[in-house]
Each structure stands twice: as structure tokens, then as C-alpha cells.
Amino acid sequence: WSALASMSKPVLSTALILVAIVAATLAVLHFKRAQVAVELAVSPGELSQPHAFLDNNCAACHSAGKGIEAQNCIVCHANNNHVLQRQPTAFHAEISSCVACHVEHQGRVARTTKMDHTALTRIAFTRLKSDAKASAADVAQAKQLKQWLGEQSGSSHLENTHLKPEERLLNCATCHQTKDRHVGLFGTDCASCHSTSKWTVAEFRHPAPSSQSCAQCHQAPPSHYMMHFKMIDQAVCGQPNAKVNQCFLCHQTTAWNDIKGVGYYKHH
């Protein structure tokens, strides 16, 4: 204090201003560090690239005391015609919960969709239970679903043991009818063989490569019904007399382009 008292007024004023500036700078830096620490503690991780513009706007998705609500998502996605007008994804128009299948804060390049087929069934059950106009068939399905939801996944009701009881009630063809590789030969009860985690069927064993009944399950591509078949396919395989339905003469069961006597052949 004695040193300050001996200073002239201009020098003292300058010193006090410098001290104030240093103090303010330290306060701002401390606040910034504290702010970053709080943000890191509160935020569970980076948003995906499409949602990156919302990094500093938590309220865009999160409602105080309620968490993420579908209405917050609808604000941006209500007019997404690419999703709503495509047969496999049109069901989004009736879904009242987004977080069951869409997960954020997994990083910029993470896939935000983690499909939960069980959630679809539970949402459908809730909607049917509250819908006064539901048909008798819908009400019966809801009652059956309510009963099965309380049973173990190993229920004897299941034909496919890879499915949960509630998944067994889903009408797969509603969303996946455009992906029917069986061209209608096996009907629309996809759940009798397939699970919701992947298309492959663990129990399936393909017939031997020497099988001559390929055409019962496999439809030839359009090019086989054009001049391409005679000019290219028959010549490459060395089978000038092969017919379109005699797949076994040229193809292996490992892949369509694995040609007998030729190996992997890419001709398109």
C-alpha cells in the first residue's frame, strides 16, 4: 500500500486499469474452462453430422423434465417426403416415439438408426388400445399381443425361436414386400423363417451345386431373356445349348458371378 501511495495519480490509474484487465481476463478464462467442463459433463457425446448444427441448442430436441419428445423431431422431419412416401418407411407417419429406434450423441459419423422391431409392436398395441374406432380384428390382435407380451421369449407359440413373442405378430410384408427374394413362392409370413436382426437364416442349407431345380427359387435376370444370353452368357460358360432355366450348367451356389470353369466373372 505504501508503494501505491507514493505513485502519482496517472501511474496509479494505469496500474489499477492493468490489474483490472488481468483480473477480468483470468475471470473470463476461468469461466470458459468451467463452461467447457460443464458442457462435457452434461453432453453425452457429439451429435451426428446431419444434426451437428444443433450442437449448442439442446432445447431443440430435449424438453425440460420430459427428455426427448416426438414433437420436437416432427418440427424438422414432418415434411420429409423421402421417408413418408416410400413404402418401406411410410410407417413413420404413425409412429409416436422416435427414441426407440433413433439414438444420437454417438459421434459425427455414427449411424443414428438402431431398429427395434419390438418397439413397433408396443407402439401399435398402445395405439389400438386407445383407438375407439379400432376394428374387431385389431382389438383381438391387441388382446393377443397383451397376453404374449407377458410370456417368456421361449414361448411354445413361436414357430421361429429366434423371435420374441411380440415380434412374431409383426406383419413383415407391410415394410419389406419389395425385398422378397422368393418372388412370392413362400408367401408373406417372413417371420416363420427370418429374424429381425438379419435376413440370413441360420438353419438354411442350400442344395448341392449339382442340383437341377434352381429355377424353383431363383428367377433369371432380364438380360437372360435377351440376345445377351446367347451372345455373352452361353459363350463365356461354354454352354451353347444351355436354357435360361438350367442355372446349374453355368452357376455355382457360392455367388451368381462364380461361373463353373471360369471363376468370378464380372461382365456388366
CSV table of C-alpha atoms in Angstrom, one decimal:
chain,number,residue,atom,x,y,z
A,1,TRP,CA,0.0,0.0,0.0
A,2,SER,CA,2.9,2.4,0.8
A,3,ALA,CA,4.2,1.8,-2.8
A,4,LEU,CA,0.8,2.6,-4.3
A,5,ALA,CA,0.5,5.7,-2.1
A,6,SER,CA,3.9,7.0,-3.4
A,7,MET,CA,2.8,6.7,-7.1
A,8,SER,CA,1.5,9.7,-9.0
A,9,LYS,CA,-2.2,9.7,-9.9
A,10,PRO,CA,-1.7,8.9,-13.6
A,11,VAL,CA,0.6,6.0,-12.8
A,12,LEU,CA,-1.7,4.7,-10.2
A,13,SER,CA,-4.7,4.9,-12.5
A,14,THR,CA,-2.8,3.0,-15.2
A,15,ALA,CA,-1.7,0.3,-12.7
A,16,LEU,CA,-5.3,-0.1,-11.5
A,17,ILE,CA,-6.5,-0.5,-15.1
A,18,LEU,CA,-3.9,-3.1,-15.8
A,19,VAL,CA,-4.8,-5.0,-12.7
A,20,ALA,CA,-8.5,-4.9,-13.6
A,21,ILE,CA,-7.8,-6.1,-17.2
A,22,VAL,CA,-5.7,-9.0,-15.8
A,23,ALA,CA,-8.4,-9.9,-13.3
A,24,ALA,CA,-11.1,-9.8,-16.0
A,25,THR,CA,-9.0,-11.9,-18.3
A,26,LEU,CA,-8.4,-14.5,-15.7
A,27,ALA,CA,-12.1,-14.5,-14.8
A,28,VAL,CA,-13.1,-15.0,-18.4
A,29,LEU,CA,-10.6,-17.8,-18.9
A,30,HIS,CA,-11.8,-19.5,-15.7
A,31,PHE,CA,-15.4,-19.1,-16.8
A,32,LYS,CA,-14.6,-20.6,-20.2
A,33,ARG,CA,-12.8,-23.5,-18.6
A,34,ALA,CA,-15.7,-24.0,-16.2
A,35,GLN,CA,-18.2,-23.8,-19.1
A,36,VAL,CA,-16.4,-26.4,-21.1
A,37,ALA,CA,-16.2,-28.7,-18.1
A,38,VAL,CA,-19.9,-28.3,-17.5
A,39,GLU,CA,-20.7,-29.0,-21.2
A,40,LEU,CA,-18.5,-32.1,-21.3
A,41,ALA,CA,-20.2,-33.3,-18.1
A,42,VAL,CA,-23.7,-32.7,-19.4
A,43,SER,CA,-23.4,-33.7,-23.1
A,44,PRO,CA,-23.2,-37.5,-23.6
A,45,GLY,CA,-21.2,-37.0,-26.9
A,46,GLU,CA,-21.2,-35.4,-30.3
A,47,LEU,CA,-24.3,-35.3,-32.5
A,48,SER,CA,-24.2,-37.0,-35.9
A,49,GLN,CA,-23.2,-34.8,-38.9
A,50,PRO,CA,-26.9,-34.1,-40.0
A,51,HIS,CA,-27.7,-32.8,-36.5
A,52,ALA,CA,-24.4,-31.1,-35.9
A,53,PHE,CA,-26.0,-27.6,-36.3
A,54,LEU,CA,-27.9,-28.3,-33.1
A,55,ASP,CA,-24.7,-28.8,-31.0
A,56,ASN,CA,-25.4,-25.7,-28.9
A,57,ASN,CA,-29.2,-25.9,-28.9
A,58,CYS,CA,-30.2,-28.7,-26.6
A,59,ALA,CA,-33.8,-27.4,-26.3
A,60,ALA,CA,-34.3,-28.2,-30.0
A,61,CYS,CA,-34.7,-31.9,-29.1
A,62,HIS,CA,-34.9,-32.0,-25.2
A,63,SER,CA,-37.9,-30.8,-23.3
A,64,ALA,CA,-37.2,-29.7,-19.6
A,65,GLY,CA,-38.3,-32.5,-17.3
A,66,LYS,CA,-39.5,-34.7,-20.1
A,67,GLY,CA,-36.5,-35.5,-22.2
A,68,ILE,CA,-36.8,-36.1,-26.0
A,69,GLU,CA,-40.3,-35.8,-27.3
A,70,ALA,CA,-41.5,-36.8,-30.8
A,71,GLN,CA,-43.0,-33.4,-31.3
A,72,ASN,CA,-39.5,-31.9,-31.2
A,73,CYS,CA,-38.4,-34.2,-34.0
A,74,ILE,CA,-41.5,-33.6,-36.1
A,75,VAL,CA,-40.7,-29.9,-36.2
A,76,CYS,CA,-37.9,-30.7,-38.7
A,77,HIS,CA,-39.0,-34.0,-40.1
A,78,ALA,CA,-42.8,-33.7,-40.7
A,79,ASN,CA,-42.3,-32.9,-44.4
A,80,ASN,CA,-39.7,-35.5,-45.1
A,81,ASN,CA,-41.4,-36.9,-48.2
A,82,HIS,CA,-38.4,-39.1,-49.0
A,83,VAL,CA,-39.3,-41.1,-45.8
A,84,LEU,CA,-43.0,-40.8,-45.7
A,85,GLN,CA,-43.7,-41.6,-49.4
A,86,ARG,CA,-41.5,-44.7,-49.6
A,87,GLN,CA,-43.3,-47.9,-48.9
A,88,PRO,CA,-40.7,-49.4,-46.6
A,89,THR,CA,-40.5,-46.3,-44.4
A,90,ALA,CA,-44.1,-44.9,-44.7
A,91,PHE,CA,-44.9,-46.2,-41.2
A,92,HIS,CA,-43.1,-43.2,-39.7
A,93,ALA,CA,-46.3,-41.2,-40.3
A,94,GLU,CA,-48.0,-43.2,-37.4
A,95,ILE,CA,-45.1,-43.5,-35.0
A,96,SER,CA,-45.4,-41.5,-31.8
A,97,SER,CA,-41.9,-42.3,-30.4
A,98,CYS,CA,-38.6,-41.7,-32.2
A,99,VAL,CA,-36.1,-42.5,-29.5
A,100,ALA,CA,-36.9,-46.2,-29.5
A,101,CYS,CA,-35.1,-46.6,-32.9
A,102,HIS,CA,-33.0,-43.5,-33.3
A,103,VAL,CA,-30.1,-42.8,-31.0
A,104,GLU,CA,-27.9,-39.7,-31.0
A,105,HIS,CA,-24.7,-38.5,-29.4
A,106,GLN,CA,-22.7,-41.4,-30.8
A,107,GLY,CA,-20.3,-39.2,-32.8
A,108,ARG,CA,-20.3,-37.4,-36.2
A,109,VAL,CA,-20.1,-40.5,-38.4
A,110,ALA,CA,-22.3,-42.9,-36.3
A,111,ARG,CA,-25.4,-44.4,-37.7
A,112,THR,CA,-28.4,-43.0,-35.7
A,113,THR,CA,-30.9,-45.7,-36.6
A,114,LYS,CA,-30.9,-48.8,-34.4
A,115,MET,CA,-34.1,-50.6,-35.5
A,116,ASP,CA,-36.1,-52.0,-32.6
A,117,HIS,CA,-39.0,-54.1,-34.0
A,118,THR,CA,-40.3,-54.8,-30.5
A,119,ALA,CA,-40.9,-51.1,-30.1
A,120,LEU,CA,-43.1,-51.0,-33.3
A,121,THR,CA,-45.3,-53.7,-31.8
A,122,ARG,CA,-45.6,-52.0,-28.4
A,123,ILE,CA,-46.5,-48.7,-30.1
A,124,ALA,CA,-49.1,-50.4,-32.2
A,125,PHE,CA,-50.6,-52.1,-29.1
A,126,THR,CA,-50.8,-48.8,-27.3
A,127,ARG,CA,-52.5,-47.1,-30.3
A,128,LEU,CA,-55.0,-49.9,-30.7
A,129,LYS,CA,-55.9,-49.9,-27.0
A,130,SER,CA,-56.7,-46.2,-27.2
A,131,ASP,CA,-58.4,-46.2,-30.6
A,132,ALA,CA,-62.2,-46.2,-30.2
A,133,LYS,CA,-62.6,-46.9,-33.9
A,134,ALA,CA,-60.3,-50.0,-34.0
A,135,SER,CA,-61.8,-52.9,-35.8
A,136,ALA,CA,-62.8,-56.2,-34.1
A,137,ALA,CA,-59.7,-57.9,-35.7
A,138,ASP,CA,-57.4,-55.1,-34.3
A,139,VAL,CA,-58.9,-55.4,-30.9
A,140,ALA,CA,-58.4,-59.2,-30.9
A,141,GLN,CA,-54.8,-58.8,-32.1
A,142,ALA,CA,-54.2,-56.3,-29.3
A,143,LYS,CA,-55.6,-58.7,-26.7
A,144,GLN,CA,-53.4,-61.5,-28.1
A,145,LEU,CA,-50.4,-59.2,-28.0
A,146,LYS,CA,-51.1,-58.2,-24.4
A,147,GLN,CA,-51.1,-61.9,-23.4
A,148,TRP,CA,-47.9,-62.7,-25.3
A,149,LEU,CA,-46.0,-59.7,-24.0
A,150,GLY,CA,-46.2,-61.2,-20.6
A,151,GLU,CA,-44.8,-64.5,-21.6
A,152,GLN,CA,-41.2,-65.6,-22.0
A,153,SER,CA,-39.4,-65.3,-25.3
A,154,GLY,CA,-39.1,-69.1,-25.5
A,155,SER,CA,-42.9,-69.4,-25.7
A,156,SER,CA,-44.2,-72.6,-27.4
A,157,HIS,CA,-46.4,-70.3,-29.5
A,158,LEU,CA,-43.4,-69.4,-31.6
A,159,GLU,CA,-42.6,-71.2,-34.9
A,160,ASN,CA,-39.4,-69.2,-35.1
A,161,THR,CA,-37.4,-69.5,-31.9
A,162,HIS,CA,-35.2,-66.5,-32.9
A,163,LEU,CA,-38.1,-64.1,-32.5
A,164,LYS,CA,-39.6,-62.6,-29.4
A,165,PRO,CA,-43.3,-63.3,-29.0
A,166,GLU,CA,-44.3,-59.7,-29.8
A,167,GLU,CA,-42.1,-59.7,-32.9
A,168,ARG,CA,-43.9,-62.8,-34.2
A,169,LEU,CA,-47.1,-60.7,-34.5
A,170,LEU,CA,-45.5,-58.1,-36.9
A,171,ASN,CA,-46.6,-58.1,-40.5
A,172,CYS,CA,-43.2,-58.0,-42.1
A,173,ALA,CA,-44.5,-57.7,-45.6
A,174,THR,CA,-46.0,-54.3,-44.7
A,175,CYS,CA,-42.5,-52.8,-44.9
A,176,HIS,CA,-40.4,-55.5,-46.7
A,177,GLN,CA,-42.6,-56.7,-49.5
A,178,THR,CA,-40.3,-55.0,-52.0
A,179,LYS,CA,-37.4,-57.2,-50.8
A,180,ASP,CA,-39.0,-60.6,-51.4
A,181,ARG,CA,-36.2,-62.7,-52.9
A,182,HIS,CA,-38.6,-65.6,-53.0
A,183,VAL,CA,-40.8,-64.0,-55.7
A,184,GLY,CA,-43.9,-64.9,-53.8
A,185,LEU,CA,-43.2,-68.6,-53.6
A,186,PHE,CA,-43.1,-68.7,-49.8
A,187,GLY,CA,-46.0,-66.3,-49.1
A,188,THR,CA,-45.7,-63.3,-46.9
A,189,ASP,CA,-45.1,-64.9,-43.5
A,190,CYS,CA,-41.4,-63.8,-43.3
A,191,ALA,CA,-41.3,-64.3,-39.6
A,192,SER,CA,-41.7,-68.0,-39.9
A,193,CYS,CA,-38.0,-68.2,-41.0
A,194,HIS,CA,-36.4,-64.8,-40.6
A,195,SER,CA,-35.4,-62.9,-37.5
A,196,THR,CA,-35.4,-59.1,-37.1
A,197,SER,CA,-31.6,-58.9,-36.5
A,198,LYS,CA,-30.6,-60.1,-40.0
A,199,TRP,CA,-32.0,-61.7,-43.1
A,200,THR,CA,-29.9,-64.8,-43.2
A,201,VAL,CA,-31.5,-68.0,-41.7
A,202,ALA,CA,-29.0,-70.0,-39.6
A,203,GLU,CA,-30.8,-73.3,-40.3
A,204,PHE,CA,-30.9,-72.9,-44.1
A,205,ARG,CA,-28.8,-75.2,-46.1
A,206,HIS,CA,-28.5,-74.6,-49.8
A,207,PRO,CA,-29.0,-77.6,-52.1
A,208,ALA,CA,-25.8,-79.1,-53.6
A,209,PRO,CA,-24.3,-77.3,-56.6
A,210,SER,CA,-25.3,-80.2,-58.8
A,211,SER,CA,-29.0,-79.6,-58.0
A,212,GLN,CA,-31.1,-79.1,-61.2
A,213,SER,CA,-34.0,-77.3,-59.6
A,214,CYS,CA,-32.6,-73.8,-59.2
A,215,ALA,CA,-35.4,-72.2,-61.1
A,216,GLN,CA,-37.9,-73.2,-58.5
A,217,CYS,CA,-36.5,-70.5,-56.2
A,218,HIS,CA,-34.3,-68.3,-58.4
A,219,GLN,CA,-35.7,-66.1,-61.2
A,220,ALA,CA,-33.2,-65.3,-64.1
A,221,PRO,CA,-32.3,-61.7,-64.6
A,222,PRO,CA,-33.8,-59.7,-67.6
A,223,SER,CA,-30.6,-60.0,-69.6
A,224,HIS,CA,-31.1,-63.8,-69.8
A,225,TYR,CA,-34.2,-63.2,-71.9
A,226,MET,CA,-32.4,-61.0,-74.4
A,227,MET,CA,-29.7,-61.6,-77.0
A,228,HIS,CA,-27.2,-61.0,-74.3
A,229,PHE,CA,-27.8,-64.6,-73.1
A,230,LYS,CA,-26.8,-66.2,-76.4
A,231,MET,CA,-24.0,-63.7,-77.3
A,232,ILE,CA,-22.3,-63.5,-73.9
A,233,ASP,CA,-23.5,-65.9,-71.2
A,234,GLN,CA,-23.6,-69.1,-73.2
A,235,ALA,CA,-20.3,-68.3,-74.8
A,236,VAL,CA,-18.4,-67.5,-71.6
A,237,CYS,CA,-19.7,-70.6,-69.9
A,238,GLY,CA,-19.0,-72.8,-72.9
A,239,GLN,CA,-22.7,-74.0,-72.9
A,240,PRO,CA,-24.1,-73.0,-76.3
A,241,ASN,CA,-27.2,-75.1,-75.8
A,242,ALA,CA,-28.0,-74.0,-72.2
A,243,LYS,CA,-31.5,-72.9,-71.5
A,244,VAL,CA,-32.5,-70.0,-69.2
A,245,ASN,CA,-33.9,-72.3,-66.5
A,246,GLN,CA,-30.8,-74.5,-66.5
A,247,CYS,CA,-28.9,-72.3,-64.0
A,248,PHE,CA,-26.9,-75.3,-62.7
A,249,LEU,CA,-25.0,-75.6,-66.0
A,250,CYS,CA,-23.2,-72.3,-65.5
A,251,HIS,CA,-23.6,-71.0,-62.0
A,252,GLN,CA,-22.1,-72.0,-58.6
A,253,THR,CA,-24.0,-71.7,-55.3
A,254,THR,CA,-21.3,-69.5,-53.8
A,255,ALA,CA,-22.3,-66.5,-55.8
A,256,TRP,CA,-24.1,-65.7,-59.1
A,257,ASN,CA,-20.9,-64.5,-60.7
A,258,ASP,CA,-18.9,-67.6,-59.7
A,259,ILE,CA,-19.1,-69.4,-63.1
A,260,LYS,CA,-18.2,-73.0,-63.5
A,261,GLY,CA,-14.9,-73.5,-65.2
A,262,VAL,CA,-14.3,-69.7,-65.3
A,263,GLY,CA,-14.4,-68.4,-61.7
A,264,TYR,CA,-15.6,-65.0,-60.7
A,265,TYR,CA,-16.7,-63.2,-63.8
A,266,LYS,CA,-17.9,-59.6,-63.9
A,267,HIS,CA,-19.5,-58.9,-67.3
A,268,HIS,CA,-21.7,-55.8,-66.5
